[in-house]
CSV table of C-alpha atoms and ligand atoms in Angstrom, one decimal:
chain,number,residue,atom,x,y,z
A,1,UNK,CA,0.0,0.0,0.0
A,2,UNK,CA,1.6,2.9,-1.3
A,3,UNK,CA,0.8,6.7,-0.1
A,4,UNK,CA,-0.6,9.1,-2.6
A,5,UNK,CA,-2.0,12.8,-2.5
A,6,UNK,CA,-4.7,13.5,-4.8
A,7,UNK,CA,-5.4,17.6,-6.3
A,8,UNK,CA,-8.4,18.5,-7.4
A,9,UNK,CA,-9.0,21.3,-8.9
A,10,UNK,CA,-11.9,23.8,-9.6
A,11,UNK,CA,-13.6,22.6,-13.0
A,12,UNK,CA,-15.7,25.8,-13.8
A,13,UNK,CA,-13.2,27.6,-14.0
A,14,UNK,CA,-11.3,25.4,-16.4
A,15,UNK,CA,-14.1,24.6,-19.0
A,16,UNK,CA,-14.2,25.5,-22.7
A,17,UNK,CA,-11.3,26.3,-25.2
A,18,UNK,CA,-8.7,28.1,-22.6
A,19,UNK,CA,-9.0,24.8,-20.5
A,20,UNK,CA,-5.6,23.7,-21.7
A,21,UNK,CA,-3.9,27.1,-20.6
A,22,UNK,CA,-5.4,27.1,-16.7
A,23,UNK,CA,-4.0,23.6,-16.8
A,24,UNK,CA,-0.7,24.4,-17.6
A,25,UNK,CA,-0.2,27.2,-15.1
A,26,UNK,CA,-1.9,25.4,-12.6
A,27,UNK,CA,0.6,22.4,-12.7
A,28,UNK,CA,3.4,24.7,-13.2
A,29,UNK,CA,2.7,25.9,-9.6
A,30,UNK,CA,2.5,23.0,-8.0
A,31,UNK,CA,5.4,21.9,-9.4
A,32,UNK,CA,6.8,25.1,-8.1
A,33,UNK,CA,5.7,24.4,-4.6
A,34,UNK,CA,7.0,21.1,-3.8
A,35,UNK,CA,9.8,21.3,-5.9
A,36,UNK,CA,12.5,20.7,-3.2
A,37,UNK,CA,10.6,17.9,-2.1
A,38,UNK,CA,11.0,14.5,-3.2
A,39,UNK,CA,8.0,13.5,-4.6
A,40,UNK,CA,6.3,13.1,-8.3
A,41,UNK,CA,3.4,15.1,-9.6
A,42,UNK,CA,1.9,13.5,-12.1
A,43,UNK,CA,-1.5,14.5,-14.1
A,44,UNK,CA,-4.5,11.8,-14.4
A,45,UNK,CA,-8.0,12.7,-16.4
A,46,UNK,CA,-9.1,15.5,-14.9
A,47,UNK,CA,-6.8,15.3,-11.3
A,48,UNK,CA,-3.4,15.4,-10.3
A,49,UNK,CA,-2.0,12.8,-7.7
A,50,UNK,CA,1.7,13.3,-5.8
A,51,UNK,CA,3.7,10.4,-5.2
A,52,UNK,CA,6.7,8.3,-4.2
A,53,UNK,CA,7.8,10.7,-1.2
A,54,UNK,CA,8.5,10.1,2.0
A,55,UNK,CA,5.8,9.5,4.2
A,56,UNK,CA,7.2,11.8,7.1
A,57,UNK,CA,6.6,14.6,4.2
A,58,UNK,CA,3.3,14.2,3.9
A,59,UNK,CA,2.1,17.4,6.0
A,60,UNK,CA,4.7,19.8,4.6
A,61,UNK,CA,3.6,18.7,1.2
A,62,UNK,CA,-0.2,19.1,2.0
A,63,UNK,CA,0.9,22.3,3.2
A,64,UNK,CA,2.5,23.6,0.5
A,65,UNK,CA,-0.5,22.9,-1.7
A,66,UNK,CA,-2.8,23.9,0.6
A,67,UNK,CA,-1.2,27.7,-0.8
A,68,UNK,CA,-1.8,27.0,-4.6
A,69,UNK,CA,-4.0,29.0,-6.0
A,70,UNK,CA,-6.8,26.7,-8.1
A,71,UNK,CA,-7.2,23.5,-6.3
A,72,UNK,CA,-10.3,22.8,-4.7
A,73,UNK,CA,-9.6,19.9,-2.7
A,74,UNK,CA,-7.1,17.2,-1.9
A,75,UNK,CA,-7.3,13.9,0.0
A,76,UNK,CA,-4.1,12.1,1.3
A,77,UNK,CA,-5.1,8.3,-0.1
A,78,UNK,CA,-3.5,4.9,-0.2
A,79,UNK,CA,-3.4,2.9,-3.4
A,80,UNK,CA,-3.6,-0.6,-3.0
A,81,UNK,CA,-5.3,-3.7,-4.8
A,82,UNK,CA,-8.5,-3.0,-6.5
A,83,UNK,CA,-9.5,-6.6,-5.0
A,84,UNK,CA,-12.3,-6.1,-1.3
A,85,UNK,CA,-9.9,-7.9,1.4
A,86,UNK,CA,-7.0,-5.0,0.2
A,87,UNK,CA,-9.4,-2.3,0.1
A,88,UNK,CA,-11.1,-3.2,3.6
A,89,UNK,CA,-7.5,-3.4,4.9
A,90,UNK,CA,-6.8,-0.1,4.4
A,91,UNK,CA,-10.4,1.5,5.1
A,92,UNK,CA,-10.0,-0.2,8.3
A,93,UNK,CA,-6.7,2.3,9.2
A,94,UNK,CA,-9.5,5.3,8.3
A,95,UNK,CA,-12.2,4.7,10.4
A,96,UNK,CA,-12.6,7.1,13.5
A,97,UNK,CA,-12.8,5.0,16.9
A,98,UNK,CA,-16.3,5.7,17.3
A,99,UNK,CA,-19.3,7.6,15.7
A,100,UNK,CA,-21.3,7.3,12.1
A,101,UNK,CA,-20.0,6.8,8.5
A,102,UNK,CA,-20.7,6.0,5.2
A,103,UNK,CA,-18.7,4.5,2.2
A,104,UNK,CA,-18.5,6.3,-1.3
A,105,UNK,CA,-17.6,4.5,-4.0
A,106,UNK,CA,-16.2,5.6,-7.8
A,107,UNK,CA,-15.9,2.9,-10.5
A,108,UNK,CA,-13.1,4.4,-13.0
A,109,UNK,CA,-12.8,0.6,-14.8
A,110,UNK,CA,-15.8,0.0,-15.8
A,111,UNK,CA,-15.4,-4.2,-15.6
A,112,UNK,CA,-14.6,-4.4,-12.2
A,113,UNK,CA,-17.5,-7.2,-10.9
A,114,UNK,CA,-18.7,-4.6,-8.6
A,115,UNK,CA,-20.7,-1.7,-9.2
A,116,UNK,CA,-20.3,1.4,-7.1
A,117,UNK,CA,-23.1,1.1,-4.9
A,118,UNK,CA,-22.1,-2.8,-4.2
A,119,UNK,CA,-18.5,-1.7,-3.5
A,120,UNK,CA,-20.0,0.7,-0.8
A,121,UNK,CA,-22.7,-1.8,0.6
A,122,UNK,CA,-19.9,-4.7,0.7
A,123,UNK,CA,-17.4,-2.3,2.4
A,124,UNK,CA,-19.6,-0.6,5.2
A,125,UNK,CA,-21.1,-4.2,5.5
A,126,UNK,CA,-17.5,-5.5,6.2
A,127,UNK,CA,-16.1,-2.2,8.6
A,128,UNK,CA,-19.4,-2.4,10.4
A,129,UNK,CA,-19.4,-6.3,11.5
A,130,UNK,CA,-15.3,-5.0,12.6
A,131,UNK,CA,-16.3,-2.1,14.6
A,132,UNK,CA,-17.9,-4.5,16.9
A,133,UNK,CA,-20.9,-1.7,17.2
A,134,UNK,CA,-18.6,1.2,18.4
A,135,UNK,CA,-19.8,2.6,14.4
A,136,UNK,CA,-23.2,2.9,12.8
A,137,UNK,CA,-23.5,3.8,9.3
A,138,UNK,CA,-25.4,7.0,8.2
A,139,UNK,CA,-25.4,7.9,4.7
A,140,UNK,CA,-26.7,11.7,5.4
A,141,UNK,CA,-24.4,13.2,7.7
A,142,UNK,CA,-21.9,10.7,9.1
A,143,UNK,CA,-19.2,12.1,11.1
A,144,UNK,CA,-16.7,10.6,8.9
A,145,UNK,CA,-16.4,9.0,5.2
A,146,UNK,CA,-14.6,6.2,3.3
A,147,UNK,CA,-14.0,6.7,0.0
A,148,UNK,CA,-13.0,4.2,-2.7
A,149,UNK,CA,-11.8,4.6,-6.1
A,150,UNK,CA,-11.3,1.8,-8.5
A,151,UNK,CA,-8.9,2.5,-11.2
A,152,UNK,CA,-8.4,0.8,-14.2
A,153,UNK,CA,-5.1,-0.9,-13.8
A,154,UNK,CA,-6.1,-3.3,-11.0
A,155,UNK,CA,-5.5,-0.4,-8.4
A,156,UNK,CA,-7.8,1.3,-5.9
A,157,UNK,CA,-7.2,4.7,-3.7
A,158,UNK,CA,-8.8,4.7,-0.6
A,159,UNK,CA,-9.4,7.7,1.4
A,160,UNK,CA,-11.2,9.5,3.9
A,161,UNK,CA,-12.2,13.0,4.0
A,162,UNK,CA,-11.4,16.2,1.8
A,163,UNK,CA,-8.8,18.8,2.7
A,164,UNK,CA,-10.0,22.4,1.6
A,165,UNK,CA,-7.6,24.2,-0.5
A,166,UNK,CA,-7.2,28.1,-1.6
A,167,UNK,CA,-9.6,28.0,-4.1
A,168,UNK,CA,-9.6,30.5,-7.0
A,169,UNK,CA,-7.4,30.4,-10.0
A,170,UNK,CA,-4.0,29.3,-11.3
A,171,UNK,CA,-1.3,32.5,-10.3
A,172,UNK,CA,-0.5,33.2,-13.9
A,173,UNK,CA,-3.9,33.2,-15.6
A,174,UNK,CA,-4.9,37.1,-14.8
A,175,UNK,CA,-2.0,39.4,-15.9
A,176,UNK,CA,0.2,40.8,-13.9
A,177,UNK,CA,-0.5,43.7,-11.2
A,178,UNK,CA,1.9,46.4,-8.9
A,179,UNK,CA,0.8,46.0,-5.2
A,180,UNK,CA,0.9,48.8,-3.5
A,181,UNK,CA,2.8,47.4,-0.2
A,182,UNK,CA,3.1,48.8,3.0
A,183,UNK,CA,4.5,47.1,6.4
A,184,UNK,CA,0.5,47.3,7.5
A,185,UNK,CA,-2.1,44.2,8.0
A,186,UNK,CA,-4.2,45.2,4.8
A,187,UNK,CA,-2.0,45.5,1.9
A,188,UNK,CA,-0.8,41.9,1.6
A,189,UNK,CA,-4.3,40.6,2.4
A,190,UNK,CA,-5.2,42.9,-0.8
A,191,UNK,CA,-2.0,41.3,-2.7
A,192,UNK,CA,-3.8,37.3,-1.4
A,193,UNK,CA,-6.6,38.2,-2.8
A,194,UNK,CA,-5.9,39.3,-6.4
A,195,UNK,CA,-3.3,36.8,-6.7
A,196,UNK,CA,-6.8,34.0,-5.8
A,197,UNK,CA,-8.2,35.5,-8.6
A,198,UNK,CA,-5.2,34.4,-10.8
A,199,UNK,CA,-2.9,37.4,-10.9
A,200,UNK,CA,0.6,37.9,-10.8
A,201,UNK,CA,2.1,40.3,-8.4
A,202,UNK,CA,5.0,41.9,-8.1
A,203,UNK,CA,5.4,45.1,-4.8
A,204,UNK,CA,6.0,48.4,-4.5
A,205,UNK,CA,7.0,49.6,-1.0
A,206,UNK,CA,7.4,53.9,-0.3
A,207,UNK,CA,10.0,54.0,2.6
A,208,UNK,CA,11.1,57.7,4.2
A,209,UNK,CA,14.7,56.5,5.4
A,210,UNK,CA,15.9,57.7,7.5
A,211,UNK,CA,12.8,58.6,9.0
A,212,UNK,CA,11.7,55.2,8.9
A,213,UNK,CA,14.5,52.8,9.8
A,214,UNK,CA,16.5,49.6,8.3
A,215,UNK,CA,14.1,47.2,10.5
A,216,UNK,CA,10.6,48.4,9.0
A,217,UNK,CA,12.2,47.5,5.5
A,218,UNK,CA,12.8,44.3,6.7
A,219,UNK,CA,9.5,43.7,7.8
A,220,UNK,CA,8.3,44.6,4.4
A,221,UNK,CA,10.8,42.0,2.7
A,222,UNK,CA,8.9,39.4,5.0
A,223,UNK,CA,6.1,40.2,4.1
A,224,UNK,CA,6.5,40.4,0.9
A,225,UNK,CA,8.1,36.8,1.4
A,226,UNK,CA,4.3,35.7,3.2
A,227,UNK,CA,2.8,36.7,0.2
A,228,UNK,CA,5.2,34.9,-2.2
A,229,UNK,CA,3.7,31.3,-0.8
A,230,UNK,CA,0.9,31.9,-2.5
A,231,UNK,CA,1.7,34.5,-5.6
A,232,UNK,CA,4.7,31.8,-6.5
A,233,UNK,CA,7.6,34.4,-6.0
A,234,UNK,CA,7.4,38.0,-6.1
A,235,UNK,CA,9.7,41.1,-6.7
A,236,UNK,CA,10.0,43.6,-4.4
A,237,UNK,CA,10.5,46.8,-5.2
A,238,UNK,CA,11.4,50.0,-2.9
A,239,UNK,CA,11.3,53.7,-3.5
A,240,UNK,CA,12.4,56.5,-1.6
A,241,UNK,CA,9.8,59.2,-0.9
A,242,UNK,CA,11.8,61.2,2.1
A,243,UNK,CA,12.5,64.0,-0.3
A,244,UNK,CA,8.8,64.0,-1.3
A,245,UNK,CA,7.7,64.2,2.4
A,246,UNK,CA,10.1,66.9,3.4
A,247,UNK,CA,9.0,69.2,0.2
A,248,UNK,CA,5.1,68.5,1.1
A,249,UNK,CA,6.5,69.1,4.7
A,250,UNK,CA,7.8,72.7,4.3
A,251,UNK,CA,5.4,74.1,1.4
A,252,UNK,CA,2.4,72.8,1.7
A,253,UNK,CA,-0.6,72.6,4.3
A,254,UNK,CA,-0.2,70.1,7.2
A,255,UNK,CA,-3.6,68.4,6.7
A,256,UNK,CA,-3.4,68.0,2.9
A,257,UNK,CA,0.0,65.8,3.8
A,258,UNK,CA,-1.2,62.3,3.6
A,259,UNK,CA,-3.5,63.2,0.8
A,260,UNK,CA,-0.4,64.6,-1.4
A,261,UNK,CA,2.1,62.3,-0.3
A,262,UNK,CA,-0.8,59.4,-1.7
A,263,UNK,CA,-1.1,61.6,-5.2
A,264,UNK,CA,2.9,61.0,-5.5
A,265,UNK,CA,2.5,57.4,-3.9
A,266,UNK,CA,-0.1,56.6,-7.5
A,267,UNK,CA,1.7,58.5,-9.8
A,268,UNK,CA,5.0,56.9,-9.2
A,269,UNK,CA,3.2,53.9,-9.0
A,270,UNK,CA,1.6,53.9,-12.1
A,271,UNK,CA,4.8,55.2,-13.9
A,272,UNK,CA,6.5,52.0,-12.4
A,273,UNK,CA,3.9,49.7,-13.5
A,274,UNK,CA,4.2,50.6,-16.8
A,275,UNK,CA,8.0,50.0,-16.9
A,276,UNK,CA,7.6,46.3,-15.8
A,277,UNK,CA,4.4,45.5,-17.2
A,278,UNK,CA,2.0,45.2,-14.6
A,279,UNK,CA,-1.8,46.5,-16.2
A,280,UNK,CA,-3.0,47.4,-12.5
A,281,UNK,CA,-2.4,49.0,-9.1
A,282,UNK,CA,-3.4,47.4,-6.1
A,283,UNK,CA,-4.0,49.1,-3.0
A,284,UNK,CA,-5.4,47.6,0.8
A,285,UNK,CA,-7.6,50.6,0.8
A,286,UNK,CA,-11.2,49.7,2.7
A,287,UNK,CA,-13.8,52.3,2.3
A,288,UNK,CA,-14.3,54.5,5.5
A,289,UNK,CA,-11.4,52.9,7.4
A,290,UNK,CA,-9.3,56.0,8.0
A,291,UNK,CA,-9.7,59.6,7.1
A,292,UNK,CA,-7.8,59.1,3.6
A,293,UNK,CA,-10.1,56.4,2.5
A,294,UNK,CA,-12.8,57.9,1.9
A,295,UNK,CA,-14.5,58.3,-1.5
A,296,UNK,CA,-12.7,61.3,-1.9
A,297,UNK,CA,-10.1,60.8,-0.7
A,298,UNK,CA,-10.1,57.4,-3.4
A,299,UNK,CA,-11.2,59.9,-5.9
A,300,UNK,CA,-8.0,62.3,-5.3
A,301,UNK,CA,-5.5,59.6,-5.7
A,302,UNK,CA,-7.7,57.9,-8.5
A,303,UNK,CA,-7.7,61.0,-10.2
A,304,UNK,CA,-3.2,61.5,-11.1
A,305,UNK,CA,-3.8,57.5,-12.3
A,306,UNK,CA,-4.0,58.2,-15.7
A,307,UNK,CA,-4.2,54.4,-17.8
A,308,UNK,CA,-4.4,52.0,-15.1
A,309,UNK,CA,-7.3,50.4,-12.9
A,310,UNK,CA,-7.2,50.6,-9.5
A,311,UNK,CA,-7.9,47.8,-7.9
A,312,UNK,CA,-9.2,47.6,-4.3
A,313,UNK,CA,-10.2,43.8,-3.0
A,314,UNK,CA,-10.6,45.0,0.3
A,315,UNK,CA,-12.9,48.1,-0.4
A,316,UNK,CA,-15.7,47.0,1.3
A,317,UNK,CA,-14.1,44.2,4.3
A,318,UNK,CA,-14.4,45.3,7.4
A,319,UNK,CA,-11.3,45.5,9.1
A,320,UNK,CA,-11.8,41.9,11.7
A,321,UNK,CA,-12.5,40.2,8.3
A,322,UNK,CA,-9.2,41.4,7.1
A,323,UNK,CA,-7.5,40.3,10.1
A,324,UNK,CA,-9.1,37.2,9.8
A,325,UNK,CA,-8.0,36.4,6.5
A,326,UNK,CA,-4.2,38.3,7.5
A,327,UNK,CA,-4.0,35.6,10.4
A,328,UNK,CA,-5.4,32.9,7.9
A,329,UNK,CA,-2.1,33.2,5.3
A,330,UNK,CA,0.1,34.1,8.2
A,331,UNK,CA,1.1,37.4,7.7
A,332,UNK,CA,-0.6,38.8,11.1
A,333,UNK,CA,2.6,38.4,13.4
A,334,UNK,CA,4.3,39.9,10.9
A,335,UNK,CA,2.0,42.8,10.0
A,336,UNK,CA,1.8,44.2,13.5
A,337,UNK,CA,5.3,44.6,14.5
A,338,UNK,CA,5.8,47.8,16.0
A,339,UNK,CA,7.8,49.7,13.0
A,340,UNK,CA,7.4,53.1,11.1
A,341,UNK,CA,5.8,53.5,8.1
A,342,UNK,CA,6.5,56.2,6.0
A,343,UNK,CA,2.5,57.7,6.2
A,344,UNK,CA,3.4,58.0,9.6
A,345,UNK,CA,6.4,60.3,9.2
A,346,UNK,CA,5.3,64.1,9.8
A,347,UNK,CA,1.5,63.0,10.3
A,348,UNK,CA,-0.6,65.7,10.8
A,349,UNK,CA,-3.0,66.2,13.8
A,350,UNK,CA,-5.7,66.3,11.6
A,351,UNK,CA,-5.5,65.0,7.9
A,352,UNK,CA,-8.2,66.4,5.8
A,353,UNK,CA,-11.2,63.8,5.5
A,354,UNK,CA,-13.0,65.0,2.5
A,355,UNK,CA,-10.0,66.5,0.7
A,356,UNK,CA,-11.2,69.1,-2.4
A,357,UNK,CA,-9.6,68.8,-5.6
A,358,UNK,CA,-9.2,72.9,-6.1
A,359,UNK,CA,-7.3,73.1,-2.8
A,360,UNK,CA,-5.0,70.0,-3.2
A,361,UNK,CA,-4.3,71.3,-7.0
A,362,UNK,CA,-3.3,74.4,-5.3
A,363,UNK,CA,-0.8,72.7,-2.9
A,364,UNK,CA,0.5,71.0,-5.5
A,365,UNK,CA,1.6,74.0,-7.7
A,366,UNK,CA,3.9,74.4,-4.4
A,367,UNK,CA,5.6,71.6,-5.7
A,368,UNK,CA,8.1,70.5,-8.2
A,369,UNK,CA,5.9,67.5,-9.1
A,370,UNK,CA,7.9,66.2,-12.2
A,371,UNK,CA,11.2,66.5,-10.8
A,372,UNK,CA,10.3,64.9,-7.3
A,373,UNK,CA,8.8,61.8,-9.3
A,374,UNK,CA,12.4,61.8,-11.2
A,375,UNK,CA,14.4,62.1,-8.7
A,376,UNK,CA,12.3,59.2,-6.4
A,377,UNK,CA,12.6,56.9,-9.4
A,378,UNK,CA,16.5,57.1,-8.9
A,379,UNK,CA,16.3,55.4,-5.6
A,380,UNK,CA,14.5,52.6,-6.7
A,381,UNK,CA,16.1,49.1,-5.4
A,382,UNK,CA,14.9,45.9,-6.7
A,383,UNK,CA,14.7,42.5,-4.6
A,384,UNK,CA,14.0,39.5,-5.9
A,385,UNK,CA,12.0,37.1,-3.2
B,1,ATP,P1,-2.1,48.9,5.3
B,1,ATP,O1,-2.5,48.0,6.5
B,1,ATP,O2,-2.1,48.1,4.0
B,1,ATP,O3,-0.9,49.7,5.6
B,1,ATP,P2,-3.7,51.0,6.1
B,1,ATP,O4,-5.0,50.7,6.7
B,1,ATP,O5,-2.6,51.3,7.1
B,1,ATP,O6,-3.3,49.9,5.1
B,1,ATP,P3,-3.1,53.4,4.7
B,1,ATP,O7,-1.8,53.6,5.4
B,1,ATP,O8,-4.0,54.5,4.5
B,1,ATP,O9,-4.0,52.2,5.2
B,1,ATP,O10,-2.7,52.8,3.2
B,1,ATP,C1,-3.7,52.5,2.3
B,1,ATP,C2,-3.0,51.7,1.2
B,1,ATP,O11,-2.0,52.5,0.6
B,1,ATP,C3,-2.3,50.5,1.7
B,1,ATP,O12,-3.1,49.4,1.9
B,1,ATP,C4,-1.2,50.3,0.6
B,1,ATP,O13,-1.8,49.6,-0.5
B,1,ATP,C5,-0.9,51.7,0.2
B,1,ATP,N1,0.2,52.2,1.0
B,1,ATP,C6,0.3,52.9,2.2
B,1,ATP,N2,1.5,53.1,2.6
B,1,ATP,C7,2.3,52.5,1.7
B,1,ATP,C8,3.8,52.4,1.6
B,1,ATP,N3,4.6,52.9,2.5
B,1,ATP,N4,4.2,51.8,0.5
B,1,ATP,C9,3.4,51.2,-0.4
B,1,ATP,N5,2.1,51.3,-0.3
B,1,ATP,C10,1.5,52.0,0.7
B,2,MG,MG1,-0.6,51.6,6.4
C-alpha cells in the first residue's frame, strides 16, 4: 500500500477552449511548490496525484498545496489492490474510533465485478461487523467518510475525507498587477486576494529612510516573502519618498499631507507599473477605514492614475474580516510589529477627511511634481524574493 495525494482542482473555471492554458499554469505551480521535495506530480483525467515521497513529508507537502491557487480539494489516499480484502484493509486504518459513517464508492474501470453502490454496501457491511458496534453507518451526515476509487489498472485509492484548498485560480492566468505594499495588515491581504483571482504580483513599498529605519524595510521583505507562498515568488520593489515628504512638509498645508504624499504614492506607482508591465495598481484601501479612505479621498489619488485600474479587493471588508484572513495566510505576526511606516512620518493632527480637488491642485503648484517623481525613481532598489 503505497501513499498518494490526490489535487483537485476547480472545474468551472477550467471549461471550454482556454482549459488547456489554466491547466498548464496550474501544474506549473504546484510543481513550483513542492519542488524541493522529493515526490512526483503526475496528471491523471481531470486530477493530479503526488507520489513516491516520503511518508514523514506528507504534511509539509499538504501544506505547500494547501497555498496554490486553483485547487479545490485534496485527499491524502492509499493505493492498493482494487480486490475487497485489500481495500477493507486499508479502510480499516480510516475509520474514526467511534461515531457514524458511510462508504463512497467511484468505478473508474468500468469491468470491475462490482458496481459502485455494491463496492459501498460490501465495504460498510464488512467495517461495520469489525467495529464491533462502536460505528453505525449513516449515509446523510456521518461524522466521517470512506472513500474508494477503483482505477483501471487493478488499483484502488482509498481515502477518507477532503482537505480544503485556496480556491480560485491558477497564479498566472490574470495578468500581472503592482501591489501597492506597506508594512500594515491590509495590503498583503489585498495582494492574497488578487493573486486568488489568478494574478501575478509583483510590490512596491514607499519607505522615508531615515525617518523610517532599516528594521521596517525588513519587515516589508517578510512580508512580501508571506505573500510569495501563494503569488509563486514576487519582486519587491522599494522607493524613496523622504525627499517627497520633506517638500510637502515645508510648502504645503499640514492636513493635505497624507493626501499629497498618496497623489505622488499613485503616480509613481503607475509610472513603475508601466515600466515592468503590470496592467493594474493594487491598493489595501477599505472604504471608510481612515480619514484618507474615503471616497474622496479614493477619488483624489484615482484622479493622477491616468491608464491603469485601480484595484481595491478590500474596499468594502471590514477590518476583523481582514485580520481574519491576515492571520489565515500568516502574515498577522508579521503585519503588527511595532515599526514606522513612512504615512506615519510628519502625520498631521488632523489630515483632511474629505479633501477638495481645487485646494490640493493648489498645494500641488507648491511643488516641483515632475522633478520629485524623477528624482524618487533614482532610488529605486529591486529585490528578488
Ligand atoms: P495597510 O494596512 O495596508 O498599511 P492602512 O490601513 O494602514 O493599510 P493606509 O496607510 O491609508 O492604510 O494605506 C492604504 C493603502 O495604501 C495600503 O493598503 C497600501 O496599499 C498603500 N500604502 C500605504 N503606505 C504605503 C507604503 N509605504 N508603500 C506602499 N504602499 C503603501
Ligand atoms: Mg498603512
Amino acid at each position: 500500500m503505497k501513499k498518494v495525494i490526490i489535487i483537485r482542482y476547480s472545474e468551472i473555471y477550467l471549461k471550454g477552449k482556454n482549459r488547456g492554458f489554466f491547466e498548464r499554469a496550474f501544474e506549473t505551480n504546484l510543481r513550483r511548490a513542492v519542488k524541493d521535495l522529493n515526490c512526483e506530480l503526475i496528471k491523471q483525467s481531470g486530477r493530479y496525484l503526488v507520489q513516491d515521497f516520503q511518508e514523514e513529508e506528507t504534511d509539509e507537502i499538504v501544506e505547500r498545496l494547501k497555498k496554490v491557487f486553483g485547487l479545490h480539494t485534496m485527499s491524502v489516499a492509499y493505493e492498493t489492490n482494487s480486490d475487497m480484502d485489500s481495500i477493507f484493509e486499508v479502510a480499516k486504518t480510516l475509520c474514526h474510533e467511534n461515531g457514524t459513517f458511510k462508504v463512497e464508492s467511484h468505478r473508474g474501470d468500468k469491468k470491475y465485478p462490482l458496481t459502485s453502490v455494491e463496492i459501498s454496501r460490501e465495504l460498510g457491511a464488512r467495517l461495520l461487523s469489525w467495529a464491533k458496534g462502536a460505528l453505525k453507518v449513516d449515509v446523510h451526515m456521518p461524522s466521517f467518510t470512506i472513500r474508494v476509487d477503483i482505477r483501471e489498472n487493478g488499483h484502488a485509492l482509498v481515502f477518507g475525507d477532503y482537505i480544503e484548498g485556496a480556491n480560485g485560480m491558477p497564479v498566472g492566468t490574470a495578468g500581472k498587477g503592482v501591489l501597492l505594499l506597506s508594512g500594515g495588515i491590509d495590503s498583503p491581504v489585498a495582494g492574497y486576494m488578487m493573486a486568488k483571482r489568478g494574478m501575478t504580483i509583483d510590490c512596491l513599498h514607499f519607505h522615508s529612510y531615515p525617518y523610517t529605519n532599516m528594521q521596517a524595510k525588513e519587515k516589508v521583505v517578510d512580508l512580501a516573502k508571506i505573500l510569495s507562498q501563494y503569488t509563486c515568488g514576487t519582486t519587491l520593489y522599494t522607493v524613496s519618498v523622504t525627499h517627497i515628504q520633506e517638500a510637502i512638509h515645508e510648502k504645503c498645508k499640514p492636513e493635505l499631507m497624507i493626501t499629497l504624499l498618496r497623489r505622488f504614492m499613485y503616480r509613481i506607482a503607475e509610472r513603475h507599473a508601466l515600466r515592468i508591465g503590470g496592467q493594474c495598481l493594487i491598493t489595501g484601501e477599505s472604504l471608510g477605514q481612515v480619514a484618507s479612505q474615503t471616497i474622496e479621498g479614493m477619488t483624489s489619488s484615482n484622479s493622477v492614475v491616468e491608464q491603469l485600474p485601480v484595484l481595491r479587493p478590500l474596499v468594502s471588508f471590514d477590518k476583523n474580516e481582514i485580520i481574519d484572513r491576515s492571520v489565515k495566510m500568516g502574515a498577522y505576526e508579521t503585519s503588527i510589529l511595532p515599526f514606522e511606516d513612512c504615512c506615519t512620518v510628519f502625520l498631521p493632527d488632523f489630515p483632511a477627511i474629505r479633501p477638495k480637488l481645487c485646494d490640493i491642485l493648489r498645494e500641488e503648484e507648491k511643488l516641483d511634481v515632475e522633478g520629485l517623481i524623477a528624482e524618487a525613481f533614482t532610488s529605486v532598489e529591486k529585490i528578488k524574493i
